[in-house]
Amino acid sequence: MSILAIETSCDETAVAVFDSRGGLVTELVSSQIQLHQPYGGVVPELAAREHLNNLPILCSKVLEDAGIGVGDLAAIAVTRGPGLNGCLLVGLAFARSFATVRGIPFIPVNHLEGHLWAGDLLESPPELPFLALLVSGGNTAIVLVREFRDYTIVAETLDDAVGETFDKVATMLDLGYPGGPALSRLAEAGNYERFPLPIGVEHDPTQFSFSGLKTAVLRLVTELKNERRREALEMPALEPATAADVAASVENILVKTLTLKLRAALSRYPEVRSLLLTGGVAANTRLRKGLTELATEQAISFVVPPQRWCTDNAAMIGAVALRQLKREGPRADIDRSLSLTKAALPRWPLSELR
Ligand code: KG4
C-alpha cells in the first residue's frame, strides 16, 4: 500500500508517492515561475487557478510513474498551511474529496514542519537534536528540533524573509523575478566588502530584521544612480561593476547576519549535533560555504538536502505524514471531521503543533 503527498501552498504544484515501507518512489513538481514573472511576484488568484488545473494531471502522472492505481493508496497527505489561502484550499479540497471517496486517511501537514524533516529523505539525515535554518521567500527562522513535535523557535524574523530581501534588492538592481539567484550570480564579480551595510537587530539573538537593510540599499542605489545622472545625464542604471559590488555587499551582510545568529544559537544550545539548512535560499553558495565553516568550527555535522527538497516539494510533506502515521497510527487521520471552511491555515506557526 502506498501514500500520496500533495503540496500547493504557493506557486509550485507538487506530488509524491511513498511505498509501504516509507520509501519515496517518485515525485513531480510543476513550477509557475514563468506565469508570475511579468508581475514581479506571485499572484495568489492565478496561482490557485493553476493548481486547480495542474493537480489532477500531476496526480494521474505520478501514480502512473509509480506503477500503481488509486486502489493502492492507503492514505493521502496534503499541506494545510502556512501559505496562500486559495492555493491551500485547492490542495485540501482535492485531497479531502479523494480520501472521502476512497475511505482512506487524510493527513493535513504543516509546510514548515515539512522543511524540518526533509532530512528524512536523505541517507544521512541530521542527528538529533539539530538546529534548522529555514530560509525561503516567505520564512526566516532558526528552529531547535529535539524530536518530532518538540520544537523551540530560537529566532524568527520581525519583518521580511531573507529570500524576499534578496528578491527586493534584485528588483532595485533591475535583475527581474525571482531575483535571488540572479543577485547571487552578479555578486560573484563584485567586491563583498565595498559598501558597509547594517545587520538588523544585531545584538538580539532571537530575532532577524531585514527592513533596515532594505532601506539602506534603496538609499545607496538611489545615491549611486544620482551620481550617474550628474555625470552622464540620461544614464540612471548603475555601471555593471558598481551593481556587482552592491549585490556582493548585500549577499555578504545577509550571510553574515544568518551566521551570527546561528553562532549565538549554537552557544545557547551546546547539545546540538547537526545543522540543517533548508528553504529556497539554501541554493546560495556563499551561505553554504559560511555554514560549512561554522559547522566545522563547532564540530557538528552540516546537512543540506538537494535543492528539489529545499524548495517547495511534496516529498517533505509525505515525510511528515509518515512520522505522523508512525506516531499516531490510525489516529493520524485526526482531521477527517475537519470542516473545509476552516481547513486552510494561511498562518500556522510551528509553535502551535502538538
Ligand atoms: O522555498 P522557495 O522556493 O519558495 C518560497 O518561499 O517562495 O524559496 C524561493 C526564494 C526566493 O526568494 C529566491 O530568490 C530565493 O529563494 N533563492 C535564492 C537563491 N536561489 C533561490 N536566494 C539567494 N541565492 C540563491 N542562489
Short mmCIF file of C-alpha atoms and ligand atoms in Angstrom, two decimals:
data_model
loop_
_atom_site.label_atom_id
_atom_site.label_comp_id
_atom_site.label_asym_id
_atom_site.label_seq_id
_atom_site.Cartn_x
_atom_site.Cartn_y
_atom_site.Cartn_z
CA MET A 1 0.00 0.00 0.00
CA SER A 2 1.25 3.49 -0.87
CA ILE A 3 0.86 7.08 0.29
CA LEU A 4 0.24 10.09 -1.94
CA ALA A 5 1.50 13.52 -0.77
CA ILE A 6 0.39 16.87 -2.21
CA GLU A 7 1.82 20.40 -1.85
CA THR A 8 0.09 23.52 -3.22
CA SER A 9 0.87 26.22 -0.64
CA CYS A 10 2.37 28.79 -3.02
CA ASP A 11 3.42 28.67 -6.67
CA GLU A 12 4.55 25.06 -7.04
CA THR A 13 2.17 22.17 -7.61
CA ALA A 14 3.98 19.10 -6.25
CA VAL A 15 3.02 15.45 -5.72
CA ALA A 16 4.92 12.42 -4.41
CA VAL A 17 4.30 8.71 -3.88
CA PHE A 18 5.78 6.69 -0.98
CA ASP A 19 5.76 2.90 -0.67
CA SER A 20 4.51 0.95 2.35
CA ARG A 21 7.98 0.96 3.94
CA GLY A 22 8.10 4.76 3.74
CA GLY A 23 10.49 4.94 0.80
CA LEU A 24 9.98 7.73 -1.72
CA VAL A 25 9.04 6.09 -5.03
CA THR A 26 8.61 9.08 -7.32
CA GLU A 27 7.68 12.78 -7.32
CA LEU A 28 6.69 15.55 -9.72
CA VAL A 29 6.76 19.35 -9.49
CA SER A 30 5.21 21.91 -11.77
CA SER A 31 6.63 25.39 -11.22
CA GLN A 32 4.67 28.54 -12.05
CA ILE A 33 7.64 30.94 -12.16
CA GLN A 34 7.02 31.91 -15.79
CA LEU A 35 3.35 32.64 -15.13
CA HIS A 36 4.14 35.11 -12.32
CA GLN A 37 7.32 36.62 -13.77
CA PRO A 38 5.61 39.51 -15.60
CA TYR A 39 4.02 40.61 -12.30
CA GLY A 40 7.29 40.60 -10.32
CA GLY A 41 5.82 38.28 -7.68
CA VAL A 42 3.29 35.50 -7.08
CA VAL A 43 -0.33 36.50 -7.91
CA PRO A 44 -2.41 34.38 -5.47
CA GLU A 45 -5.53 34.07 -7.63
CA LEU A 46 -3.54 32.98 -10.69
CA ALA A 47 -1.56 30.51 -8.58
CA ALA A 48 -4.73 28.91 -7.18
CA ARG A 49 -6.26 28.52 -10.65
CA GLU A 50 -3.06 26.98 -11.93
CA HIS A 51 -3.08 24.41 -9.09
CA LEU A 52 -6.68 23.55 -9.98
CA ASN A 53 -5.57 22.81 -13.50
CA ASN A 54 -2.32 21.01 -12.65
CA LEU A 55 -3.22 18.86 -9.69
CA PRO A 56 -5.37 16.15 -11.34
CA ILE A 57 -2.88 15.89 -14.23
CA LEU A 58 0.12 15.59 -11.91
CA CYS A 59 -1.62 13.06 -9.65
CA SER A 60 -2.52 10.77 -12.57
CA LYS A 61 1.02 11.03 -13.91
CA VAL A 62 2.74 10.35 -10.59
CA LEU A 63 0.61 7.24 -9.97
CA GLU A 64 1.40 6.05 -13.48
CA ASP A 65 5.13 6.68 -12.90
CA ALA A 66 4.92 4.75 -9.64
CA GLY A 67 3.18 1.90 -11.43
CA ILE A 68 0.17 1.91 -9.10
CA GLY A 69 -3.56 2.70 -9.25
CA VAL A 70 -5.80 4.72 -6.93
CA GLY A 71 -6.84 1.49 -5.21
CA ASP A 72 -3.26 1.01 -3.98
CA LEU A 73 -3.29 4.23 -1.94
CA ALA A 74 -3.54 3.72 1.82
CA ALA A 75 -3.51 7.42 2.81
CA ILE A 76 -3.30 10.90 1.35
CA ALA A 77 -1.28 13.77 2.86
CA VAL A 78 -1.61 17.45 1.96
CA THR A 79 -0.22 20.82 3.04
CA ARG A 80 -2.72 22.61 5.29
CA GLY A 81 -0.64 25.77 5.83
CA PRO A 82 1.03 28.16 6.12
CA GLY A 83 0.68 29.54 2.61
CA LEU A 84 -1.72 31.34 0.28
CA ASN A 85 -5.33 30.66 1.27
CA GLY A 86 -6.73 29.96 -2.21
CA CYS A 87 -3.78 27.74 -3.10
CA LEU A 88 -4.08 25.71 0.09
CA LEU A 89 -7.83 25.25 -0.46
CA VAL A 90 -7.26 23.71 -3.89
CA GLY A 91 -4.93 21.03 -2.46
CA LEU A 92 -7.11 20.44 0.59
CA ALA A 93 -10.37 20.11 -1.36
CA PHE A 94 -8.76 17.71 -3.81
CA ALA A 95 -7.13 15.54 -1.13
CA ARG A 96 -10.14 15.53 1.15
CA SER A 97 -12.54 14.52 -1.64
CA PHE A 98 -10.14 11.81 -2.76
CA ALA A 99 -9.75 10.44 0.79
CA THR A 100 -13.51 10.52 1.41
CA VAL A 101 -14.37 8.72 -1.81
CA ARG A 102 -11.69 6.07 -1.26
CA GLY A 103 -12.33 5.80 2.50
CA ILE A 104 -8.65 6.28 3.35
CA PRO A 105 -6.94 8.51 5.98
CA PHE A 106 -6.48 12.18 5.16
CA ILE A 107 -3.39 13.73 6.79
CA PRO A 108 -3.05 17.54 6.82
CA VAL A 109 0.58 18.66 7.18
CA ASN A 110 2.31 21.88 8.26
CA HIS A 111 4.54 23.11 5.42
CA LEU A 112 7.24 24.44 7.77
CA GLU A 113 7.35 21.11 9.59
CA GLY A 114 7.90 19.55 6.15
CA HIS A 115 11.07 21.62 5.74
CA LEU A 116 12.30 20.47 9.16
CA TRP A 117 12.01 16.79 8.21
CA ALA A 118 13.32 16.96 4.62
CA GLY A 119 16.37 15.23 6.12
CA ASP A 120 14.26 12.03 6.39
CA LEU A 121 14.62 11.74 2.62
CA LEU A 122 18.43 11.51 2.89
CA GLU A 123 20.76 8.63 3.55
CA SER A 124 22.49 10.69 6.25
CA PRO A 125 19.86 12.83 7.98
CA PRO A 126 20.79 15.37 10.67
CA GLU A 127 21.40 13.92 14.12
CA LEU A 128 19.04 14.91 16.93
CA PRO A 129 18.97 17.42 18.47
CA PHE A 130 19.59 19.65 15.47
CA LEU A 131 19.26 23.31 14.55
CA ALA A 132 17.40 24.07 11.35
CA LEU A 133 17.97 27.31 9.48
CA LEU A 134 14.84 27.75 7.39
CA VAL A 135 15.36 30.43 4.76
CA SER A 136 12.92 30.95 1.90
CA GLY A 137 10.90 33.61 0.11
CA GLY A 138 8.32 33.56 2.91
CA ASN A 139 10.18 32.42 6.03
CA THR A 140 13.32 33.02 8.03
CA ALA A 141 13.77 31.13 11.28
CA ILE A 142 16.16 29.11 13.39
CA VAL A 143 14.43 26.14 14.99
CA LEU A 144 15.80 23.74 17.59
CA VAL A 145 14.47 20.25 16.82
CA ARG A 146 14.79 17.84 19.77
CA GLU A 147 12.47 15.26 18.25
CA PHE A 148 9.25 15.03 16.22
CA ARG A 149 6.87 17.68 17.61
CA ASP A 150 9.42 19.01 20.09
CA TYR A 151 10.43 22.35 18.54
CA THR A 152 11.81 25.57 20.00
CA ILE A 153 11.77 28.68 17.84
CA VAL A 154 15.21 30.11 18.58
CA ALA A 155 14.96 33.10 16.22
CA GLU A 156 12.44 34.43 13.74
CA THR A 157 12.01 37.49 11.58
CA LEU A 158 10.25 40.65 12.68
CA ASP A 159 9.54 41.71 9.11
CA ASP A 160 10.76 40.38 5.75
CA ALA A 161 12.12 36.93 4.97
CA VAL A 162 15.68 36.64 3.74
CA GLY A 163 14.62 35.37 0.28
CA GLU A 164 12.24 38.31 -0.02
CA THR A 165 15.16 40.64 0.80
CA PHE A 166 17.27 39.05 -1.94
CA ASP A 167 14.32 39.48 -4.34
CA LYS A 168 13.62 43.11 -3.40
CA VAL A 169 17.26 44.15 -3.74
CA ALA A 170 17.37 42.32 -7.08
CA THR A 171 14.39 44.41 -8.21
CA MET A 172 16.26 47.59 -7.20
CA LEU A 173 19.10 46.40 -9.44
CA ASP A 174 16.67 45.55 -12.29
CA LEU A 175 17.51 41.84 -12.17
CA GLY A 176 13.95 40.51 -12.64
CA TYR A 177 11.98 37.96 -10.57
CA PRO A 178 12.77 35.82 -8.65
CA GLY A 179 15.96 37.79 -8.18
CA GLY A 180 17.84 35.77 -5.53
CA PRO A 181 19.75 33.52 -7.96
CA ALA A 182 20.48 36.46 -10.34
CA LEU A 183 21.72 38.63 -7.48
CA SER A 184 23.97 35.86 -6.28
CA ARG A 185 25.42 35.34 -9.77
CA LEU A 186 26.06 39.06 -10.17
CA ALA A 187 27.74 39.18 -6.74
CA GLU A 188 30.42 36.74 -7.89
CA ALA A 189 32.01 39.53 -9.94
CA GLY A 190 31.77 42.08 -7.12
CA ASN A 191 33.64 43.28 -4.06
CA TYR A 192 31.91 41.81 -0.99
CA GLU A 193 33.32 44.48 1.33
CA ARG A 194 32.79 47.64 -0.75
CA PHE A 195 29.62 49.04 0.82
CA PRO A 196 29.14 48.80 4.60
CA LEU A 197 25.53 47.78 5.34
CA PRO A 198 23.66 47.26 8.62
CA ILE A 199 22.90 43.98 10.40
CA GLY A 200 19.28 44.20 11.67
CA VAL A 201 18.76 43.80 15.45
CA GLU A 202 22.43 42.82 15.67
CA HIS A 203 22.51 42.22 19.41
CA ASP A 204 19.26 40.26 19.70
CA PRO A 205 19.92 36.55 19.04
CA THR A 206 16.18 35.75 18.98
CA GLN A 207 15.21 37.98 16.09
CA PHE A 208 16.03 38.85 12.49
CA SER A 209 15.08 42.11 10.80
CA PHE A 210 15.78 42.96 7.18
CA SER A 211 13.72 46.13 6.67
CA GLY A 212 16.57 48.47 7.74
CA LEU A 213 18.93 46.77 5.32
CA LYS A 214 16.40 47.14 2.51
CA THR A 215 16.04 50.87 3.19
CA ALA A 216 19.83 51.29 3.37
CA VAL A 217 20.26 49.55 0.00
CA LEU A 218 17.48 51.62 -1.57
CA ARG A 219 19.23 54.82 -0.38
CA LEU A 220 22.59 53.57 -1.63
CA VAL A 221 21.24 52.62 -5.06
CA THR A 222 19.37 55.94 -5.39
CA GLU A 223 22.52 57.87 -4.44
CA LEU A 224 24.66 55.86 -6.89
CA LYS A 225 22.11 56.43 -9.66
CA ASN A 226 22.04 60.18 -8.89
CA GLU A 227 25.83 60.27 -9.23
CA ARG A 228 25.49 58.62 -12.64
CA ARG A 229 22.84 61.11 -13.61
CA ARG A 230 25.08 64.03 -12.65
CA GLU A 231 27.98 62.55 -14.63
CA ALA A 232 26.26 61.19 -17.69
CA LEU A 233 22.88 62.87 -17.99
CA GLU A 234 20.31 60.21 -19.01
CA MET A 235 22.01 57.07 -17.65
CA PRO A 236 20.20 56.11 -14.47
CA ALA A 237 21.21 52.42 -14.47
CA LEU A 238 24.25 51.50 -12.39
CA GLU A 239 27.53 50.64 -14.01
CA PRO A 240 27.80 46.82 -14.13
CA ALA A 241 30.82 46.80 -11.82
CA THR A 242 29.06 49.01 -9.26
CA ALA A 243 25.90 46.88 -9.41
CA ALA A 244 28.05 43.79 -8.80
CA ASP A 245 29.61 45.48 -5.75
CA VAL A 246 26.14 46.32 -4.38
CA ALA A 247 24.97 42.71 -4.95
CA ALA A 248 28.11 41.31 -3.31
CA SER A 249 27.86 43.67 -0.32
CA VAL A 250 24.20 42.71 0.22
CA GLU A 251 24.88 38.99 -0.07
CA ASN A 252 27.81 39.35 2.29
CA ILE A 253 25.78 41.11 5.00
CA LEU A 254 22.89 38.63 4.69
CA VAL A 255 25.20 35.64 5.09
CA LYS A 256 26.98 37.39 7.99
CA THR A 257 23.62 38.04 9.69
CA LEU A 258 22.49 34.42 9.38
CA THR A 259 25.85 33.09 10.57
CA LEU A 260 25.94 35.49 13.52
CA LYS A 261 22.52 34.40 14.82
CA LEU A 262 23.31 30.75 14.26
CA ARG A 263 26.56 31.05 16.17
CA ALA A 264 24.62 32.60 19.08
CA ALA A 265 22.07 29.76 18.90
CA LEU A 266 24.82 27.15 18.96
CA SER A 267 26.39 28.64 22.06
CA ARG A 268 22.96 28.75 23.72
CA TYR A 269 22.25 25.08 22.89
CA PRO A 270 25.59 23.22 23.16
CA GLU A 271 23.76 19.85 22.92
CA VAL A 272 23.10 20.44 19.18
CA ARG A 273 24.72 17.78 16.99
CA SER A 274 23.81 18.89 13.47
CA LEU A 275 22.91 21.95 11.46
CA LEU A 276 20.24 21.65 8.74
CA LEU A 277 19.98 24.30 6.03
CA THR A 278 16.65 24.32 4.19
CA GLY A 279 14.30 26.56 2.14
CA GLY A 280 14.86 28.07 -1.32
CA VAL A 281 17.76 30.29 -0.18
CA ALA A 282 19.72 27.11 0.67
CA ALA A 283 20.79 27.28 -3.01
CA ASN A 284 23.05 30.23 -2.13
CA THR A 285 26.67 29.16 -2.49
CA ARG A 286 28.13 31.78 -0.16
CA LEU A 287 25.65 30.82 2.57
CA ARG A 288 26.50 27.14 2.20
CA LYS A 289 30.21 27.94 2.43
CA GLY A 290 29.72 30.14 5.52
CA LEU A 291 27.67 27.46 7.28
CA THR A 292 30.06 24.67 6.32
CA GLU A 293 32.83 26.65 8.02
CA LEU A 294 30.66 27.33 11.07
CA ALA A 295 29.74 23.64 11.44
CA THR A 296 33.37 22.55 11.07
CA GLU A 297 34.47 25.06 13.68
CA GLN A 298 31.74 23.83 16.07
CA ALA A 299 32.45 20.15 15.32
CA ILE A 300 28.87 19.36 14.27
CA SER A 301 27.59 17.91 11.01
CA PHE A 302 26.15 20.16 8.33
CA VAL A 303 23.28 18.84 6.20
CA VAL A 304 21.74 20.47 3.10
CA PRO A 305 19.18 18.37 1.21
CA PRO A 306 19.33 18.50 -2.61
CA GLN A 307 17.71 21.70 -3.88
CA ARG A 308 14.49 19.96 -5.04
CA TRP A 309 13.81 19.10 -1.36
CA CYS A 310 14.80 22.57 -0.08
CA THR A 311 12.28 24.44 -2.23
CA ASP A 312 8.55 23.67 -2.07
CA ASN A 313 8.04 19.93 -2.68
CA ALA A 314 5.65 17.12 -1.79
CA ALA A 315 8.28 14.62 -0.65
CA MET A 316 8.83 16.55 2.60
CA ILE A 317 5.05 16.66 3.15
CA GLY A 318 4.97 12.87 2.80
CA ALA A 319 7.92 12.57 5.21
CA VAL A 320 5.94 14.35 7.94
CA ALA A 321 2.79 12.32 7.18
CA LEU A 322 4.81 9.12 7.64
CA ARG A 323 6.10 10.33 11.00
CA GLN A 324 2.56 11.23 11.99
CA LEU A 325 1.27 7.80 10.94
CA LYS A 326 4.09 6.12 12.86
CA ARG A 327 3.38 8.15 15.98
CA GLU A 328 -0.40 8.02 15.94
CA GLY A 329 -1.35 5.02 13.82
CA PRO A 330 -4.95 5.29 12.61
CA ARG A 331 -5.32 8.40 14.82
CA ALA A 332 -3.15 10.27 12.27
CA ASP A 333 -6.41 10.75 10.43
CA ILE A 334 -7.37 13.22 13.13
CA ASP A 335 -8.92 15.75 10.83
CA ARG A 336 -11.38 13.58 8.90
CA SER A 337 -14.14 15.58 10.58
CA LEU A 338 -12.41 18.85 9.72
CA SER A 339 -14.76 21.41 8.24
CA LEU A 340 -13.21 22.54 4.98
CA THR A 341 -14.23 26.11 5.74
CA LYS A 342 -11.58 26.08 8.48
CA ALA A 343 -9.18 23.71 6.80
CA ALA A 344 -6.66 26.09 5.23
CA LEU A 345 -4.39 27.82 7.71
CA PRO A 346 -2.56 30.67 5.90
CA ARG A 347 -0.80 31.36 9.22
CA TRP A 348 0.18 28.25 11.18
CA PRO A 349 3.25 28.73 13.37
CA LEU A 350 5.32 25.68 14.31
CA SER A 351 4.78 26.58 17.95
CA GLU A 352 1.11 25.55 17.57
CA LEU A 353 1.93 21.95 16.66
CA ARG A 354 1.41 19.29 19.33
O1 KG4 B 1 11.41 28.00 -0.81
P1 KG4 B 1 11.22 28.78 -2.06
O2 KG4 B 1 11.39 28.07 -3.35
O3 KG4 B 1 9.79 29.40 -2.12
C1 KG4 B 1 9.29 30.47 -1.43
O4 KG4 B 1 9.35 30.53 -0.19
O5 KG4 B 1 8.74 31.35 -2.15
O6 KG4 B 1 12.24 30.00 -1.99
C2 KG4 B 1 12.39 30.91 -3.03
C3 KG4 B 1 13.33 32.00 -2.55
C4 KG4 B 1 13.24 33.23 -3.45
O7 KG4 B 1 13.17 34.37 -2.63
C5 KG4 B 1 14.56 33.16 -4.22
O8 KG4 B 1 15.02 34.42 -4.65
C6 KG4 B 1 15.48 32.55 -3.19
O9 KG4 B 1 14.69 31.55 -2.57
N1 KG4 B 1 16.69 31.96 -3.81
C7 KG4 B 1 17.92 32.42 -3.59
C8 KG4 B 1 18.79 31.63 -4.39
N2 KG4 B 1 18.03 30.70 -5.05
C9 KG4 B 1 16.74 30.93 -4.67
N3 KG4 B 1 18.39 33.41 -2.82
C10 KG4 B 1 19.71 33.63 -2.81
N4 KG4 B 1 20.59 32.92 -3.54
C11 KG4 B 1 20.19 31.92 -4.34
N5 KG4 B 1 21.08 31.23 -5.06
#
